[in-house]
PDB file of C-alpha atoms and ligand atoms in Angstrom:
ATOM      1  CA  UNK A   1     -25.808   7.438  47.050  1.00 93.00           C
ATOM      2  CA  UNK A   2     -22.369   5.755  47.618  1.00 95.00           C
ATOM      3  CA  UNK A   3     -23.774   3.645  50.440  1.00 95.00           C
ATOM      4  CA  UNK A   4     -26.403   2.281  48.179  1.00 96.00           C
ATOM      5  CA  UNK A   5     -23.521   1.392  45.649  1.00 97.00           C
ATOM      6  CA  UNK A   6     -21.266  -0.211  48.345  1.00 96.00           C
ATOM      7  CA  UNK A   7     -24.159  -2.058  49.843  1.00 96.00           C
ATOM      8  CA  UNK A   8     -25.414  -3.530  46.430  1.00 96.00           C
ATOM      9  CA  UNK A   9     -21.917  -4.259  45.475  1.00 96.00           C
ATOM     10  CA  UNK A  10     -21.124  -5.988  48.871  1.00 94.00           C
ATOM     11  CA  UNK A  11     -24.381  -7.969  48.632  1.00 92.00           C
ATOM     12  CA  UNK A  12     -23.910  -9.173  45.119  1.00 95.00           C
ATOM     13  CA  UNK A  13     -20.591 -10.930  45.183  1.00 94.00           C
ATOM     14  CA  UNK A  14     -21.665 -13.703  47.439  1.00 95.00           C
ATOM     15  CA  UNK A  15     -24.728 -14.457  44.977  1.00 97.00           C
ATOM     16  CA  UNK A  16     -22.431 -14.418  42.006  1.00 97.00           C
ATOM     17  CA  UNK A  17     -20.137 -16.941  43.664  1.00 97.00           C
ATOM     18  CA  UNK A  18     -23.280 -19.126  44.603  1.00 97.00           C
ATOM     19  CA  UNK A  19     -24.524 -18.745  40.863  1.00 98.00           C
ATOM     20  CA  UNK A  20     -21.240 -20.069  39.579  1.00 98.00           C
ATOM     21  CA  UNK A  21     -21.256 -23.024  41.865  1.00 98.00           C
ATOM     22  CA  UNK A  22     -24.927 -23.861  40.646  1.00 98.00           C
ATOM     23  CA  UNK A  23     -23.825 -23.175  37.095  1.00 97.00           C
ATOM     24  CA  UNK A  24     -20.980 -25.845  37.524  1.00 97.00           C
ATOM     25  CA  UNK A  25     -23.061 -28.463  39.260  1.00 96.00           C
ATOM     26  CA  UNK A  26     -26.114 -27.935  36.904  1.00 96.00           C
ATOM     27  CA  UNK A  27     -24.302 -27.417  33.567  1.00 94.00           C
ATOM     28  CA  UNK A  28     -27.459 -28.471  31.326  1.00 92.00           C
ATOM     29  CA  UNK A  29     -29.533 -25.350  32.377  1.00 94.00           C
ATOM     30  CA  UNK A  30     -29.306 -21.714  31.084  1.00 92.00           C
ATOM     31  CA  UNK A  31     -30.915 -19.898  33.765  1.00 96.00           C
ATOM     32  CA  UNK A  32     -28.146 -19.376  36.172  1.00 97.00           C
ATOM     33  CA  UNK A  33     -25.412 -18.526  33.712  1.00 97.00           C
ATOM     34  CA  UNK A  34     -27.807 -15.941  32.378  1.00 97.00           C
ATOM     35  CA  UNK A  35     -28.477 -14.531  35.946  1.00 97.00           C
ATOM     36  CA  UNK A  36     -24.635 -14.674  36.671  1.00 97.00           C
ATOM     37  CA  UNK A  37     -24.007 -12.214  33.689  1.00 97.00           C
ATOM     38  CA  UNK A  38     -26.645  -9.942  35.211  1.00 97.00           C
ATOM     39  CA  UNK A  39     -24.738  -9.832  38.234  1.00 97.00           C
ATOM     40  CA  UNK A  40     -21.369  -9.308  36.443  1.00 97.00           C
ATOM     41  CA  UNK A  41     -22.907  -6.076  35.100  1.00 97.00           C
ATOM     42  CA  UNK A  42     -24.100  -5.275  38.689  1.00 97.00           C
ATOM     43  CA  UNK A  43     -20.522  -5.835  40.374  1.00 97.00           C
ATOM     44  CA  UNK A  44     -19.065  -3.781  37.132  1.00 97.00           C
ATOM     45  CA  UNK A  45     -21.329  -0.808  37.198  1.00 97.00           C
ATOM     46  CA  UNK A  46     -21.697  -0.267  41.031  1.00 97.00           C
ATOM     47  CA  UNK A  47     -17.668  -0.969  41.115  1.00 96.00           C
ATOM     48  CA  UNK A  48     -16.939   1.721  38.490  1.00 97.00           C
ATOM     49  CA  UNK A  49     -19.536   4.122  39.791  1.00 97.00           C
ATOM     50  CA  UNK A  50     -17.903   3.947  43.105  1.00 97.00           C
ATOM     51  CA  UNK A  51     -14.399   4.333  41.666  1.00 97.00           C
ATOM     52  CA  UNK A  52     -15.647   7.773  39.843  1.00 97.00           C
ATOM     53  CA  UNK A  53     -16.981   8.977  43.267  1.00 97.00           C
ATOM     54  CA  UNK A  54     -13.549   8.134  45.197  1.00 95.00           C
ATOM     55  CA  UNK A  55     -11.361   9.610  42.600  1.00 96.00           C
ATOM     56  CA  UNK A  56      -9.876   6.234  41.283  1.00 97.00           C
ATOM     57  CA  UNK A  57      -7.522   5.366  43.953  1.00 96.00           C
ATOM     58  CA  UNK A  58      -4.863   2.980  42.369  1.00 96.00           C
ATOM     59  CA  UNK A  59      -5.571   0.014  44.769  1.00 96.00           C
ATOM     60  CA  UNK A  60      -9.209  -0.067  43.767  1.00 96.00           C
ATOM     61  CA  UNK A  61      -8.392   0.599  40.051  1.00 97.00           C
ATOM     62  CA  UNK A  62      -6.185  -2.636  40.492  1.00 97.00           C
ATOM     63  CA  UNK A  63      -8.947  -4.428  42.179  1.00 97.00           C
ATOM     64  CA  UNK A  64     -11.444  -3.495  39.603  1.00 97.00           C
ATOM     65  CA  UNK A  65      -8.975  -4.943  36.905  1.00 98.00           C
ATOM     66  CA  UNK A  66      -8.440  -8.087  38.637  1.00 98.00           C
ATOM     67  CA  UNK A  67     -12.286  -8.561  39.127  1.00 97.00           C
ATOM     68  CA  UNK A  68     -12.688  -8.085  35.340  1.00 97.00           C
ATOM     69  CA  UNK A  69     -10.106 -10.989  35.014  1.00 98.00           C
ATOM     70  CA  UNK A  70     -11.985 -13.014  37.604  1.00 98.00           C
ATOM     71  CA  UNK A  71     -15.334 -12.528  35.764  1.00 98.00           C
ATOM     72  CA  UNK A  72     -13.465 -13.877  32.621  1.00 98.00           C
ATOM     73  CA  UNK A  73     -12.307 -17.128  34.394  1.00 98.00           C
ATOM     74  CA  UNK A  74     -16.017 -17.476  35.837  1.00 98.00           C
ATOM     75  CA  UNK A  75     -17.246 -17.633  32.267  1.00 97.00           C
ATOM     76  CA  UNK A  76     -14.155 -20.064  31.362  1.00 98.00           C
ATOM     77  CA  UNK A  77     -15.404 -22.451  34.224  1.00 97.00           C
ATOM     78  CA  UNK A  78     -18.962 -22.256  33.004  1.00 96.00           C
ATOM     79  CA  UNK A  79     -18.230 -22.797  29.230  1.00 96.00           C
ATOM     80  CA  UNK A  80     -15.704 -25.660  29.747  1.00 97.00           C
ATOM     81  CA  UNK A  81     -18.075 -27.548  32.262  1.00 96.00           C
ATOM     82  CA  UNK A  82     -20.907 -27.461  29.481  1.00 94.00           C
ATOM     83  CA  UNK A  83     -18.300 -28.830  27.027  1.00 95.00           C
ATOM     84  CA  UNK A  84     -17.166 -31.550  29.699  1.00 94.00           C
ATOM     85  CA  UNK A  85     -13.632 -30.138  29.562  1.00 96.00           C
ATOM     86  CA  UNK A  86     -11.488 -29.979  32.619  1.00 96.00           C
ATOM     87  CA  UNK A  87     -11.885 -26.866  34.803  1.00 96.00           C
ATOM     88  CA  UNK A  88      -9.371 -27.581  37.567  1.00 96.00           C
ATOM     89  CA  UNK A  89      -6.742 -24.655  36.642  1.00 97.00           C
ATOM     90  CA  UNK A  90      -9.679 -22.143  36.083  1.00 97.00           C
ATOM     91  CA  UNK A  91     -11.156 -22.921  39.501  1.00 98.00           C
ATOM     92  CA  UNK A  92      -7.940 -22.356  41.200  1.00 98.00           C
ATOM     93  CA  UNK A  93      -7.582 -18.861  39.358  1.00 98.00           C
ATOM     94  CA  UNK A  94     -11.141 -18.116  40.398  1.00 98.00           C
ATOM     95  CA  UNK A  95     -10.518 -18.872  43.938  1.00 98.00           C
ATOM     96  CA  UNK A  96      -7.016 -17.307  44.302  1.00 98.00           C
ATOM     97  CA  UNK A  97      -8.406 -13.856  42.451  1.00 98.00           C
ATOM     98  CA  UNK A  98     -11.523 -13.893  44.602  1.00 97.00           C
ATOM     99  CA  UNK A  99      -9.509 -14.231  47.779  1.00 97.00           C
ATOM    100  CA  UNK A 100      -7.235 -11.037  46.578  1.00 97.00           C
ATOM    101  CA  UNK A 101     -10.107  -9.079  45.620  1.00 97.00           C
ATOM    102  CA  UNK A 102     -12.072  -9.822  48.821  1.00 96.00           C
ATOM    103  CA  UNK A 103      -8.924  -9.076  50.871  1.00 96.00           C
ATOM    104  CA  UNK A 104      -8.760  -5.590  49.111  1.00 96.00           C
ATOM    105  CA  UNK A 105     -12.444  -4.866  49.263  1.00 92.00           C
ATOM    106  CA  UNK A 106     -12.554  -5.604  53.066  1.00 93.00           C
ATOM    107  CA  UNK A 107      -9.294  -3.842  53.631  1.00 92.00           C
ATOM    108  CA  UNK A 108      -7.337  -6.721  54.593  1.00 93.00           C
ATOM    109  CA  UNK A 109      -4.636  -5.885  52.311  1.00 86.00           C
TER     110      UNK A 109
HETATM  111  C1  HEM B 201     -16.786  -9.901  41.103  1.00 84.68           C
HETATM  112  C2  HEM B 201     -15.883  -9.023  41.211  1.00 84.68           C
HETATM  113  C3  HEM B 201     -15.935  -8.100  42.733  1.00 84.68           C
HETATM  114  C4  HEM B 201     -15.893  -8.449  43.829  1.00 84.68           C
HETATM  115  C5  HEM B 201     -16.191  -9.910  44.574  1.00 84.68           C
HETATM  116  C6  HEM B 201     -15.814  -7.377  44.713  1.00 84.68           C
HETATM  117  C7  HEM B 201     -15.718  -7.337  46.180  1.00 84.68           C
HETATM  118  C8  HEM B 201     -15.832  -6.036  46.803  1.00 84.68           C
HETATM  119  C9  HEM B 201     -15.894  -5.970  48.298  1.00 84.68           C
HETATM  120  C10 HEM B 201     -16.351  -7.307  49.098  1.00 84.68           C
HETATM  121  C11 HEM B 201     -16.081  -4.795  48.711  1.00 84.68           C
HETATM  122  C12 HEM B 201     -16.094  -4.257  50.043  1.00 84.68           C
HETATM  123  C13 HEM B 201     -17.497  -4.017  50.383  1.00 84.68           C
HETATM  124  C14 HEM B 201     -17.584  -3.272  51.804  1.00 84.68           C
HETATM  125  O1  HEM B 201     -16.703  -2.783  52.397  1.00 84.68           O
HETATM  126  O2  HEM B 201     -18.697  -3.646  52.374  1.00 84.68           O
HETATM  127  C15 HEM B 201     -15.736  -4.146  47.467  1.00 84.68           C
HETATM  128  C16 HEM B 201     -15.581  -2.550  47.441  1.00 84.68           C
HETATM  129  C17 HEM B 201     -15.384  -1.968  46.374  1.00 84.68           C
HETATM  130  N1  HEM B 201     -15.118  -2.459  44.879  1.00 84.68           N
HETATM  131 FE1  HEM B 201     -15.433  -4.305  44.519  1.00 84.68          FE
HETATM  132  N2  HEM B 201     -15.611  -6.202  43.871  1.00 84.68           N
HETATM  133  C18 HEM B 201     -15.758  -6.868  42.517  1.00 84.68           C
HETATM  134  C19 HEM B 201     -15.678  -6.076  41.420  1.00 84.68           C
HETATM  135  C20 HEM B 201     -15.438  -4.807  41.186  1.00 84.68           C
HETATM  136  C21 HEM B 201     -15.237  -3.877  40.159  1.00 84.68           C
HETATM  137  C22 HEM B 201     -15.194  -4.568  38.727  1.00 84.68           C
HETATM  138  C23 HEM B 201     -14.691  -2.765  40.564  1.00 84.68           C
HETATM  139  C24 HEM B 201     -14.481  -1.488  39.763  1.00 84.68           C
HETATM  140  C25 HEM B 201     -14.346  -1.452  38.458  1.00 84.68           C
HETATM  141  C26 HEM B 201     -14.853  -2.518  41.886  1.00 84.68           C
HETATM  142  C27 HEM B 201     -14.490  -1.390  42.803  1.00 84.68           C
HETATM  143  C28 HEM B 201     -14.741  -1.413  44.262  1.00 84.68           C
HETATM  144  C29 HEM B 201     -14.683  -0.176  44.874  1.00 84.68           C
HETATM  145  C30 HEM B 201     -14.499   1.379  44.405  1.00 84.68           C
HETATM  146  C31 HEM B 201     -15.143  -0.573  46.327  1.00 84.68           C
HETATM  147  C32 HEM B 201     -15.386   0.555  47.327  1.00 84.68           C
HETATM  148  C33 HEM B 201     -14.335   0.688  48.274  1.00 84.68           C
HETATM  149  C34 HEM B 201     -14.672   1.366  49.671  1.00 84.68           C
HETATM  150  O3  HEM B 201     -15.293   2.154  49.533  1.00 84.68           O
HETATM  151  O4  HEM B 201     -14.237   0.779  50.661  1.00 84.68           O
HETATM  152  N3  HEM B 201     -15.046  -3.829  42.438  1.00 84.68           N
HETATM  153  N4  HEM B 201     -15.549  -4.783  46.218  1.00 84.68           N
END
């Protein structure tokens, strides 16, 4: 069971980033932002389930909180792009948070 959660978690984050890039470059369609939200749920549900199963280690609780903030910034990027507002600062936040989260996920830090 844990392995299924881990594989679906590890297999979904790249798709989520791809969906964000498509939503950014094609801001007038509603499909990819909707699928993006489905993948937010997949990341949160598989993440929290794994946290419960491994007893809430502090580093992964911290990673989970960072991930929720990341998801918030992803939504801001999509929303501001739709309104043709600047997204530069939020893209920087998304990239920095993603690098930290991936480094924790893949045991680099
Ligand atoms: C978009 C957000 C997220 C990204 C990009 C992400 C990324 C990753 C990656 C790359 C891994 C390692 C997978 C592997 O070892 O093959 C991982 C594992 C994990 N993530 Fe996430 N994650 C996200 C959200 C979350 C959330 C919201 C939580 C919890 C609330 C969470 C909790 C965990 C846990 C517990 C593990 C397993 C650690 C292990 O057994 O090694 N993740 N995550």
